[in-house]
CSV table of C-alpha atoms in Angstrom, one decimal:
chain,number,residue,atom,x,y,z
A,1,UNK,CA,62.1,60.2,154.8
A,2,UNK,CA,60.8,57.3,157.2
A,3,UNK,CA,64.6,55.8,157.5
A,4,UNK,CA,66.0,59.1,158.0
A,5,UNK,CA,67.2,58.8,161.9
A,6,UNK,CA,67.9,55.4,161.4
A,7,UNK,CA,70.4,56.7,158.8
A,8,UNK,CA,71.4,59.9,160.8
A,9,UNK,CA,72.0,57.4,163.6
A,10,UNK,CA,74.3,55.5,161.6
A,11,UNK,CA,76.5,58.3,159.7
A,12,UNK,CA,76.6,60.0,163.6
A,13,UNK,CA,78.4,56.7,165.0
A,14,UNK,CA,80.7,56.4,162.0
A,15,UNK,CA,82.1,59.7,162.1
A,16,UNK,CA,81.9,59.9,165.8
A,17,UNK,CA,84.3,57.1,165.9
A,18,UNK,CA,87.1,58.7,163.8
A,19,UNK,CA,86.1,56.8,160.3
A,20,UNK,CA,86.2,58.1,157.3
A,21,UNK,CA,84.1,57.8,153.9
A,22,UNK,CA,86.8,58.3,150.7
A,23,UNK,CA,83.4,58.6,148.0
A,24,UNK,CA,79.8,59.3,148.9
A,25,UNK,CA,79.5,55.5,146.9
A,26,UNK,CA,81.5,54.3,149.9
A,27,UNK,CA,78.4,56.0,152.0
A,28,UNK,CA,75.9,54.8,150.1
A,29,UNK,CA,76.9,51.3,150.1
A,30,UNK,CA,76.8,51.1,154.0
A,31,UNK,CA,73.5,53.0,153.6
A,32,UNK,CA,72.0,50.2,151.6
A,33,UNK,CA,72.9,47.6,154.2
A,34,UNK,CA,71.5,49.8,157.2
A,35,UNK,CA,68.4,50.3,154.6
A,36,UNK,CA,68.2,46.6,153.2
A,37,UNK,CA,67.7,48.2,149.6
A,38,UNK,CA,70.1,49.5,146.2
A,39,UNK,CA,70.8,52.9,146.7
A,40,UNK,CA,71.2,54.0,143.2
A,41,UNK,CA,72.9,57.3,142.0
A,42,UNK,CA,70.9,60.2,140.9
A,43,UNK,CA,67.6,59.0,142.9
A,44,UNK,CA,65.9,60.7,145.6
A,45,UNK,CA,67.0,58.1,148.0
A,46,UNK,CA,70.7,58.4,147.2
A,47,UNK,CA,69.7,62.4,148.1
A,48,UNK,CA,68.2,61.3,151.3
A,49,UNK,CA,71.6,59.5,152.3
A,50,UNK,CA,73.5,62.6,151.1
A,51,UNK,CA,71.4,64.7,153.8
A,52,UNK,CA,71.8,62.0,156.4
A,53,UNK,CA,75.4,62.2,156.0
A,54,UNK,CA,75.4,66.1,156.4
A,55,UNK,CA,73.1,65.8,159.5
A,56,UNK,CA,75.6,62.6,161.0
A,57,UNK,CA,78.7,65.6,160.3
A,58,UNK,CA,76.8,68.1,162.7
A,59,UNK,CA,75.4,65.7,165.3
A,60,UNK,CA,80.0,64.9,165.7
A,61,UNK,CA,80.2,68.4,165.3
A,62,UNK,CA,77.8,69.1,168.2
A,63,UNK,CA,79.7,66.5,170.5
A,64,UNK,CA,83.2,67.9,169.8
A,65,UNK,CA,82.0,71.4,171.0
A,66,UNK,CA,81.7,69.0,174.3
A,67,UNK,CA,84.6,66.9,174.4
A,68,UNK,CA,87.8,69.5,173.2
A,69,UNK,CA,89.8,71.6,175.7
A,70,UNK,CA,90.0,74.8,173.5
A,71,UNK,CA,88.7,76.2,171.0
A,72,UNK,CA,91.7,75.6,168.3
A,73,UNK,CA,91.4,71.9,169.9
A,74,UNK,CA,87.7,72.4,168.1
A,75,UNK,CA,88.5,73.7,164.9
A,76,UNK,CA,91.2,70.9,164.1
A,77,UNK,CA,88.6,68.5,165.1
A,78,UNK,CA,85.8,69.9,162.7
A,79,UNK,CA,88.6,70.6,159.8
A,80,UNK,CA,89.8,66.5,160.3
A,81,UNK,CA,85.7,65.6,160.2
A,82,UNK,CA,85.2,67.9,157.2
A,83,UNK,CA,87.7,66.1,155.7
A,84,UNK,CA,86.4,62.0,156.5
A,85,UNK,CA,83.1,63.4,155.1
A,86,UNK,CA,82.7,62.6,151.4
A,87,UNK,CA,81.7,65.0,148.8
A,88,UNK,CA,78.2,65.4,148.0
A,89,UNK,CA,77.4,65.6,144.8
A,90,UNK,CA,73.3,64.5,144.1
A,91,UNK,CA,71.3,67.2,144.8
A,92,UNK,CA,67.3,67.1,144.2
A,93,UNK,CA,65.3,69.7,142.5
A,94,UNK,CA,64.2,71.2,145.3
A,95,UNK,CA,67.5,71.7,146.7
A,96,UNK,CA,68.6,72.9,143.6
A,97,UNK,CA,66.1,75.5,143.4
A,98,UNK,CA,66.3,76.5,146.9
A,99,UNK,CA,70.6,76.7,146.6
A,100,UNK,CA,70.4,74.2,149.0
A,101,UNK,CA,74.1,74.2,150.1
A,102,UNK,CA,75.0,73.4,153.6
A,103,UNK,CA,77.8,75.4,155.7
A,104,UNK,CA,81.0,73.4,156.5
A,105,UNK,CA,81.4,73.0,159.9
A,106,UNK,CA,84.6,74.4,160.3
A,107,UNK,CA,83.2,77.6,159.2
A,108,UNK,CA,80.4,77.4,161.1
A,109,UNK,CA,82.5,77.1,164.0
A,110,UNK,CA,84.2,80.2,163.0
A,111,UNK,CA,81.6,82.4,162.1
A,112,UNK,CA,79.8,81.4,165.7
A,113,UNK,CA,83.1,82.3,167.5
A,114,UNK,CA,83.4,85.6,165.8
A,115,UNK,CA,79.5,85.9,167.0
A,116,UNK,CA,80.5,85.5,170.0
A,117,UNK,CA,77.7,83.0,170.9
A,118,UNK,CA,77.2,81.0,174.0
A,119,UNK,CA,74.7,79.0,175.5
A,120,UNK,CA,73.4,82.1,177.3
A,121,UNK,CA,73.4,84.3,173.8
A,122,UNK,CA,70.2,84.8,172.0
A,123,UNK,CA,70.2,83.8,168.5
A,124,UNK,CA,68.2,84.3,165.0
A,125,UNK,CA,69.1,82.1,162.3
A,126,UNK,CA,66.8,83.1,159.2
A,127,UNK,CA,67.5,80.2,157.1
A,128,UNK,CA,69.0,77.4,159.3
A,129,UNK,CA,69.0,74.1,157.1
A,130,UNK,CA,69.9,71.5,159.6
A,131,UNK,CA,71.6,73.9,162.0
A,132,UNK,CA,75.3,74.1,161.7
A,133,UNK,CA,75.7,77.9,162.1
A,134,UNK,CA,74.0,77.0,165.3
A,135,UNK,CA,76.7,75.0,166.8
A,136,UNK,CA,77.2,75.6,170.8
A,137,UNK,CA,73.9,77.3,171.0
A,138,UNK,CA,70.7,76.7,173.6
A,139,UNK,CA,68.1,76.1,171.5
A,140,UNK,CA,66.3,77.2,173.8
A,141,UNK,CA,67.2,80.5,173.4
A,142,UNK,CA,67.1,80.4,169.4
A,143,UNK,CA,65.0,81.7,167.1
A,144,UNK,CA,64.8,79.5,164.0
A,145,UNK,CA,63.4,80.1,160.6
A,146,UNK,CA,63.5,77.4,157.6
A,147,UNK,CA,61.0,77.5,154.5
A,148,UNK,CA,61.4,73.8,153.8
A,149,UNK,CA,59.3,71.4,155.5
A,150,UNK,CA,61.6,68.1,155.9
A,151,UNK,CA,64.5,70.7,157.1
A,152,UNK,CA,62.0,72.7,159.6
A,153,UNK,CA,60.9,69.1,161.0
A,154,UNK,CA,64.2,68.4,161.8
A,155,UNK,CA,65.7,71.0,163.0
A,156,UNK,CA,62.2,70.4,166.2
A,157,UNK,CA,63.4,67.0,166.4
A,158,UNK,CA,66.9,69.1,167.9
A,159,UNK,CA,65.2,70.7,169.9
A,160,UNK,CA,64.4,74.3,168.8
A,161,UNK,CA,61.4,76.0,167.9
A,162,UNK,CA,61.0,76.9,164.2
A,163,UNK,CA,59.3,79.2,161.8
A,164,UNK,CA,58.5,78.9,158.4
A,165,UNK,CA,57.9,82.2,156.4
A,166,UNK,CA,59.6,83.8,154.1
A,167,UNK,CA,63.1,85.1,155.2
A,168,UNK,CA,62.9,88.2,152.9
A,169,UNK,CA,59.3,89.4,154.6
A,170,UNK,CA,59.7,87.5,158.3
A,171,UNK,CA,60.6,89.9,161.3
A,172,UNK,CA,60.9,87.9,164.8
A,173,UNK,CA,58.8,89.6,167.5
A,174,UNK,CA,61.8,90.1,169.5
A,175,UNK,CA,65.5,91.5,169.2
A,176,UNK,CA,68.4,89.0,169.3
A,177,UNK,CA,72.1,89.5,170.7
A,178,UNK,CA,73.0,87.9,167.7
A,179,UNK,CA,71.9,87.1,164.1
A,180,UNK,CA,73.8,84.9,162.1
A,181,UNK,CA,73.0,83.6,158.4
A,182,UNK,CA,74.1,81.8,155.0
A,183,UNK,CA,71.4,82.7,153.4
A,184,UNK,CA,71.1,81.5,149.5
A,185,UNK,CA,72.0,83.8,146.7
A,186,UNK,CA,71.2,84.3,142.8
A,187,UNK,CA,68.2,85.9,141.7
A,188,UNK,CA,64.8,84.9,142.4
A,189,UNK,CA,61.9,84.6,139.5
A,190,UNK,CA,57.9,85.4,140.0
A,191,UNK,CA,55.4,83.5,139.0
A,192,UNK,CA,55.4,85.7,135.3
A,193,UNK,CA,58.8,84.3,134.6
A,194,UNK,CA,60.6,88.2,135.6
A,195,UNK,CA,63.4,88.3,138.4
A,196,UNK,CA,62.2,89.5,141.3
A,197,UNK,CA,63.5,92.5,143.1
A,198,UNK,CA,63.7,93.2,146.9
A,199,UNK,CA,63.6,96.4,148.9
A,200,UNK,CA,66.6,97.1,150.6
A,201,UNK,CA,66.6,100.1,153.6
A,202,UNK,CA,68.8,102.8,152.5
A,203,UNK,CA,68.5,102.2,148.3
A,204,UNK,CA,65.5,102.9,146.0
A,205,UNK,CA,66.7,100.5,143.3
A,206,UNK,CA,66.4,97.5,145.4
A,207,UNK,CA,68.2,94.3,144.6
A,208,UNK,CA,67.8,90.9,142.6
A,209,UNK,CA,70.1,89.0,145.1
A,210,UNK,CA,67.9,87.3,147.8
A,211,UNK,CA,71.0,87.1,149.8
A,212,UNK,CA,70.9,90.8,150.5
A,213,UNK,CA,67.5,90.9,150.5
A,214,UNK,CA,67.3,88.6,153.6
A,215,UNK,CA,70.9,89.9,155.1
A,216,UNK,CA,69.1,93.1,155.5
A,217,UNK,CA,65.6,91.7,156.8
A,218,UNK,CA,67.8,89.5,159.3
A,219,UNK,CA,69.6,92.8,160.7
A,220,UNK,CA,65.8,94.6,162.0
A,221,UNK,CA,66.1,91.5,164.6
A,222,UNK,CA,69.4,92.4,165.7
A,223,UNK,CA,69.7,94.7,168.9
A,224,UNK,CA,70.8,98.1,168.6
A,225,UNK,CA,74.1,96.7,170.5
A,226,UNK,CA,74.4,93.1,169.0
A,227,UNK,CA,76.2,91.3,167.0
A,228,UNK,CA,76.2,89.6,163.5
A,229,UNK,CA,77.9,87.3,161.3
A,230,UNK,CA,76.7,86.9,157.5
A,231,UNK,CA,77.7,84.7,155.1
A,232,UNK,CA,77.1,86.0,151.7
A,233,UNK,CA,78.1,85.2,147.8
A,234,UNK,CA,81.6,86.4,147.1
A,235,UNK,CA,83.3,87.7,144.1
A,236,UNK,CA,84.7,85.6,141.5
A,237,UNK,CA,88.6,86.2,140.5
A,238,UNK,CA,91.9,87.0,143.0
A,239,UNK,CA,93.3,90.5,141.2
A,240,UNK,CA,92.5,93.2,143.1
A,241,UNK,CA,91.5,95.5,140.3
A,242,UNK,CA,89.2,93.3,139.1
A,243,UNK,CA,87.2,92.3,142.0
A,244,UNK,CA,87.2,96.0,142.8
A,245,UNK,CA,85.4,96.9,139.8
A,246,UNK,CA,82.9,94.0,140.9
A,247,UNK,CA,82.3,95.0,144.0
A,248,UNK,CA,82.0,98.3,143.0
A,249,UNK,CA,79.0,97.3,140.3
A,250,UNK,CA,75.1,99.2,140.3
A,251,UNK,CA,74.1,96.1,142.2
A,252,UNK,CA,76.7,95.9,144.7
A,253,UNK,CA,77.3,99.2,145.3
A,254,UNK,CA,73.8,99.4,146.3
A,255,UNK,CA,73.9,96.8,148.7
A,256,UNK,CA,77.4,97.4,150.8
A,257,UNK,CA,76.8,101.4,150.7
A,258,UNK,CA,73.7,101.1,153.1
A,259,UNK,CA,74.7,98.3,154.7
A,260,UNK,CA,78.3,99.9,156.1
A,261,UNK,CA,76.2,103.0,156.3
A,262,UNK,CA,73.4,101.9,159.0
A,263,UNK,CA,75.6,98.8,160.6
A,264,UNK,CA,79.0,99.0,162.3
A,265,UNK,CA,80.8,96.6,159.7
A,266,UNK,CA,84.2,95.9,161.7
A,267,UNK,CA,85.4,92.5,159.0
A,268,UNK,CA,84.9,91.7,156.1
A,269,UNK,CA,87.0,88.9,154.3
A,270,UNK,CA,86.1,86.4,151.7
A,271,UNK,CA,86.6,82.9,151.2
A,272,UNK,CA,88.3,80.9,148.9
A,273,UNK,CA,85.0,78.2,146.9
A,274,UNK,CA,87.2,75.7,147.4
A,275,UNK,CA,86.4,75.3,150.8
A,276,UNK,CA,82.7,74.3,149.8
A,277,UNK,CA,83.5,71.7,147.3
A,278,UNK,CA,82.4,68.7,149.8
A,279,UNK,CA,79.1,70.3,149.9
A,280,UNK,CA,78.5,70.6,146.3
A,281,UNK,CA,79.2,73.9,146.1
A,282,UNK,CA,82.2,76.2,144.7
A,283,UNK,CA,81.5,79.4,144.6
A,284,UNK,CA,83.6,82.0,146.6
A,285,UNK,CA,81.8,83.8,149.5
A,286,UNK,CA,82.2,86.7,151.9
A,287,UNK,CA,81.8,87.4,155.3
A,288,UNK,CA,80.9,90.4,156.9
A,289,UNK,CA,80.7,90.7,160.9
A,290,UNK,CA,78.7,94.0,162.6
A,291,UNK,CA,79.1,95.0,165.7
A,292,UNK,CA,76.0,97.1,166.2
A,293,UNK,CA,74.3,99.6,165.0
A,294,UNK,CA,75.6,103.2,163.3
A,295,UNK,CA,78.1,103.8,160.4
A,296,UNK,CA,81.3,101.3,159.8
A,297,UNK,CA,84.2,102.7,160.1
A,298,UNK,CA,86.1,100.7,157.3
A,299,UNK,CA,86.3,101.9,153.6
A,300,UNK,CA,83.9,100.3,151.4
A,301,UNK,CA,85.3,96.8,149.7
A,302,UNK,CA,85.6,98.4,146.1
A,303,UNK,CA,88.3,100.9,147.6
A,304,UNK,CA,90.2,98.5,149.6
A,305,UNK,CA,89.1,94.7,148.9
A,306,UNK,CA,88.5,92.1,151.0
A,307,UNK,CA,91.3,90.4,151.8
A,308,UNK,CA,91.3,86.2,150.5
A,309,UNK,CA,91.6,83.2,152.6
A,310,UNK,CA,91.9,80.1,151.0
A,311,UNK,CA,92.3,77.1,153.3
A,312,UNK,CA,91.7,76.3,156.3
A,313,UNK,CA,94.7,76.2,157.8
A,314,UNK,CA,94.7,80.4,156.6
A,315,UNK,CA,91.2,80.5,158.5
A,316,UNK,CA,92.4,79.6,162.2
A,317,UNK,CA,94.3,82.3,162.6
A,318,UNK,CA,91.0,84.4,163.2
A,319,UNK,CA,90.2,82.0,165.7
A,320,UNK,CA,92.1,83.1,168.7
A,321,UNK,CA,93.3,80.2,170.7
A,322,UNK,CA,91.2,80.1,174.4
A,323,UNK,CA,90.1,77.7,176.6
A,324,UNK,CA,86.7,76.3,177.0
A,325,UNK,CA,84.5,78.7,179.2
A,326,UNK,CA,81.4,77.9,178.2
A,327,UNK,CA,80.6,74.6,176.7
A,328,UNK,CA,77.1,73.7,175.3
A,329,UNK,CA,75.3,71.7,176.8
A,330,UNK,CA,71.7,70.9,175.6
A,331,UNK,CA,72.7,67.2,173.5
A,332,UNK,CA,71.3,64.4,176.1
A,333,UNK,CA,74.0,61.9,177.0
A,334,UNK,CA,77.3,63.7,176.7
A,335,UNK,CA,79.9,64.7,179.4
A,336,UNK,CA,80.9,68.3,180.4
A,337,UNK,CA,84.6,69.1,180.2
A,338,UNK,CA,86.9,68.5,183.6
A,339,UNK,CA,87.5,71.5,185.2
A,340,UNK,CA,91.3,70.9,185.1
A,341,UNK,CA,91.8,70.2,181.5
A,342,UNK,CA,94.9,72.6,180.4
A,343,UNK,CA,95.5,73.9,177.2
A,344,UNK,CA,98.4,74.0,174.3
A,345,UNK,CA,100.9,76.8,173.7
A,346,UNK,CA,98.7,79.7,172.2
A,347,UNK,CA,100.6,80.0,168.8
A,348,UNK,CA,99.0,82.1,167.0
A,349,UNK,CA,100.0,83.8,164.2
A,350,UNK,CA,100.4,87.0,162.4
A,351,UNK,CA,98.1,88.3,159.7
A,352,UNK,CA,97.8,86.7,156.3
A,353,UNK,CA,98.9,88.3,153.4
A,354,UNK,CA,95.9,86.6,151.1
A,355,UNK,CA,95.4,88.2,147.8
A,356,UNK,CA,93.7,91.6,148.2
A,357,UNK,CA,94.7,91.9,151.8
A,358,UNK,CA,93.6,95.8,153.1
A,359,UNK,CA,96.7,97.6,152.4
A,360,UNK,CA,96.0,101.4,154.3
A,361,UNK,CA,97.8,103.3,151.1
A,362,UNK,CA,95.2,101.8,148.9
A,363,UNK,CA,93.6,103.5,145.7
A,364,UNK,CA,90.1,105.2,146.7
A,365,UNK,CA,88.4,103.4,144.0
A,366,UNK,CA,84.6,104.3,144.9
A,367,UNK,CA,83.9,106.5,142.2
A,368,UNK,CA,84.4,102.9,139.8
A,369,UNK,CA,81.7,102.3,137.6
A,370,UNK,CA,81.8,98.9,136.3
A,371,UNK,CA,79.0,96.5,134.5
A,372,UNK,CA,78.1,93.5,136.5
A,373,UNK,CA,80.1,90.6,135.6
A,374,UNK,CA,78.9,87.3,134.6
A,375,UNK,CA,79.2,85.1,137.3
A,376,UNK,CA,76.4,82.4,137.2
A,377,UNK,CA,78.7,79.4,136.8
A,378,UNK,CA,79.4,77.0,139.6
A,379,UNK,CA,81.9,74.4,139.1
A,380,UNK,CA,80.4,71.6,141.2
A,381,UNK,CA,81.3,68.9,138.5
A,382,UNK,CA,83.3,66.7,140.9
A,383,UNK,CA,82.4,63.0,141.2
A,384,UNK,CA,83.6,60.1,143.6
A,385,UNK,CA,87.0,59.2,142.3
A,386,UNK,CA,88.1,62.7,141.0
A,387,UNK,CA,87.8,64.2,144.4
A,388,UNK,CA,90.7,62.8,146.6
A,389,UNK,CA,92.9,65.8,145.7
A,390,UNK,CA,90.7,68.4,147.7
A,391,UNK,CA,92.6,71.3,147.7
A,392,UNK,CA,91.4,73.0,150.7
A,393,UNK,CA,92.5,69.6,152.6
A,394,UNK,CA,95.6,69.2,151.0
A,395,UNK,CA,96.0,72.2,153.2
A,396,UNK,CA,94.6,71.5,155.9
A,397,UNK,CA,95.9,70.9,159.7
A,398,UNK,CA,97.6,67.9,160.6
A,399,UNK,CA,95.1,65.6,162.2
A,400,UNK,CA,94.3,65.1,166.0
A,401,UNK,CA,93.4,61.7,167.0
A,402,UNK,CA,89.5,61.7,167.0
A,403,UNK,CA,87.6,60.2,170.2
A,404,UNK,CA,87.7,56.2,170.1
A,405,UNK,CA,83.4,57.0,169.9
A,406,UNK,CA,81.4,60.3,170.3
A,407,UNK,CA,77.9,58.6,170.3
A,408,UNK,CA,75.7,55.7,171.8
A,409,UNK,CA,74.4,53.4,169.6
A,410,UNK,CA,70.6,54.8,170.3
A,411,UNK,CA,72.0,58.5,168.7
A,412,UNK,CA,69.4,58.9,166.4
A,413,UNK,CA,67.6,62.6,166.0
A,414,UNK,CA,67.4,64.0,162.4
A,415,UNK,CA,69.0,66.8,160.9
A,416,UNK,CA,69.0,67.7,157.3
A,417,UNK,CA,71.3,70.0,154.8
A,418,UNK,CA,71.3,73.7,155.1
A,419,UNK,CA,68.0,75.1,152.7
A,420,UNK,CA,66.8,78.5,152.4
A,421,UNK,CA,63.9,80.1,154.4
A,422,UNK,CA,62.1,81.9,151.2
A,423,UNK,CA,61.4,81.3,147.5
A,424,UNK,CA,63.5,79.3,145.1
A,425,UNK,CA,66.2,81.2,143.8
A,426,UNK,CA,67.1,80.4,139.9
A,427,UNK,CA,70.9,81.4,140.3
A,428,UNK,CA,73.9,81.7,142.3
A,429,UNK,CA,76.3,84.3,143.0
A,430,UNK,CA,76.5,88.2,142.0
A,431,UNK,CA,76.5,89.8,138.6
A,432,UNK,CA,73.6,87.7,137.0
A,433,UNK,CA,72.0,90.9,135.2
């Protein structure tokens, strides 16, 4: 890892100056000149570029937050970088034992805006990777947990203080406004070979899904009046009966009914895998934002499903359209916005009908009992040349004109991929009984 902020450095200029890279060989060709060696596919250097290239994404990601006038200036910005990044596709053991995938950045934006974070907010981030859930946050005022030692390094090399226990068992010492998490999902194995299961508040049986193992853990640091945003494995399949029979499994049920029980549940939507693909991923996920503490008020998400979004262009319209209040400002070396900066025409638009959208005459479907379905397999096949056609920027925005250059040449701190903050899962998603 000794070339890693040269590298970070590098991928942080390119991006920051509007280019693009088509294939991660593209990347690792002007890698091997800014290293002076081969960087050969399937080696633990070409993995090293692919994390430098994540962390080069959120250092641009961090300096848009400080150069764009509103905050669906921001999210076309971080859609039309998400799409100049190229898809990363090497991944080393350790990453894929740890279900080492890192959060987009558009989505990060959106799940910190519907945290509500600002520089004042306090944060906890149980597994935070290189940091993108933690865009427009004062790391001073963040509590930050990562397992993996590479990732906890540089995520201090930011700028925040970090722990490294295990996200299932660690509590923080203090309660957060906020708590906000991607935590990795499958099931975890012991050292005897047998899946591991995980207390969960609220349900004797427990759970094999680390995700909502550590969801759960994460919440005890939330204050009674807070706010979260989790990012959790979705539900394969668009038909509404179907997915309601899989949310509605032993091992589901027992996580949502305590969960909207004890926490003040107020969305819950999923998204589409597709919008992961660049980060080697495609696996569909939900998100779930609380607003405190007490019992949700929406129906569970076997009797009315979560409702589908599946580009990005679908995902701004939860973004409402505001200008700049509080910009970040803890990265050395960047400007603040002028005070007289106006904004666009608001245009928002109405609700999307995705596929299972909440419909208020909908079939009570919680007494549905349903084996859990197989759901193990991630299609994450996609190499260089194959992976022009992304689907999720096919329908993407129309892109703004990026900056002529976000950095100086001397922008070098590290970041690293998004990696969990407990033991190695051995699977992804639900239904892996």
């Amino acid at each position: 890892m000794a070339h890693q902020p040269e590298l970070v450095a590098f991928f942080a200029r390119h991006f920051g100056a509007g280019e693009n890279f088509a294939t991660i060989t593209q990347a690792r060709k002007h890698a091997a000149e800014v290293l002076g060696e081969p960087v050969l596919p399937g080696t633990a250097l070409a993995k090293q570029v692919d994390e430098a290239v994540e962390a080069g994404v959120v250092r641009t990601a961090q300096a848009i937050l400080q150069t764009s006038a509103t905050t669906h200036d921001i999210y076309d910005r971080l859609v039309d970088l998400h799409d100049r990044q190229p898809a990363l596709n090497v991944r080393s053991s350790t990453s894929v034992l740890q279900q080492a995938y890192s959060t987009p950045v558009p989505l990060a934006f959106l799940a910190s805006t519907l945290a509500e974070i600002t520089p004042d907010t306090t944060v906890y981030e149980p597994t935070a990777g290189h940091g993108a859930l933690l865009l427009g946050t004062n790391p001073a005022k963040v509590t930050v947990n990562e397992l993996n030692p590479e990732r906890a390094a540089d995520l201090r090399a930011q700028g925040y203080t970090v722990t490294q226990f295990d996200a299932t068992e660690y509590q923080p010492d203090q309660r957060h406004d906020v708590v906000i998490a991607n935590p990795p999902f499958g099931a975890v194995r012991d050292e005897q070979g047998h899946r591991r299961r995980f207390a969960l508040p609220g349900n004797r049986r427990g759970t094999t899904q680390i995700d909502q193992a550590i969801a759960f853990q994460a919440l005890k640091a939330m204050k009674a009046d807070g706010r979260a945003v989790l990012i959790l494995g979705g539900k394969l399949g668009e038909e509404e009966d179907l997915r309601s029979d899989r949310y509605n499994t032993l091992e589901s049920r027992g996580f949502f009914y305590p969960l909207y029980q004890q926490y003040r549940v107020i969305q819950h939507f999923s998204i589409s895998g597709d919008l992961y693909r660049k980060q080697g991923a495609g696996f569909p996920i939900d998100v779930m934002v609380i607003a405190g503490r007490g019992r949700s008020e929406l129906p569970l998400p076997a009797a009315v499903v979560p409702p589908i979004y599946k580009s990005f262009t679908e995902l701004k319209e939860l973004i409402p359209d505001e200008r700049l209040r509080h910009p970040s400002s803890h990265l050395p070396g960047l400007r603040e916005l002028h005070p007289n900066l106006e904004t666009s025409d608001n245009g928002r638009s109405g609700l999307i009908s995705g596929a299972g959208a909440s419909r208020s005459d909908a079939p009570d479907r919680s007494t549905l009992r349903a084996p859990d379905e197989s759901a193990g397999a991630v299609d994450d096949s996609h190499l260089d040349e194959r992976h022009r056609g992304d689907p999720a920027r096919d329908r993407s925005p129309s892109r703004p004109s990026p900056a002529n250059s976000l950095f100086s040449a001397d922008a070098a701190a590290v970041v690293s991929p998004q990696y969990s903050g407990t033991a190695p899962p051995t699977g992804m998603g639900r239904g892996l009984e």
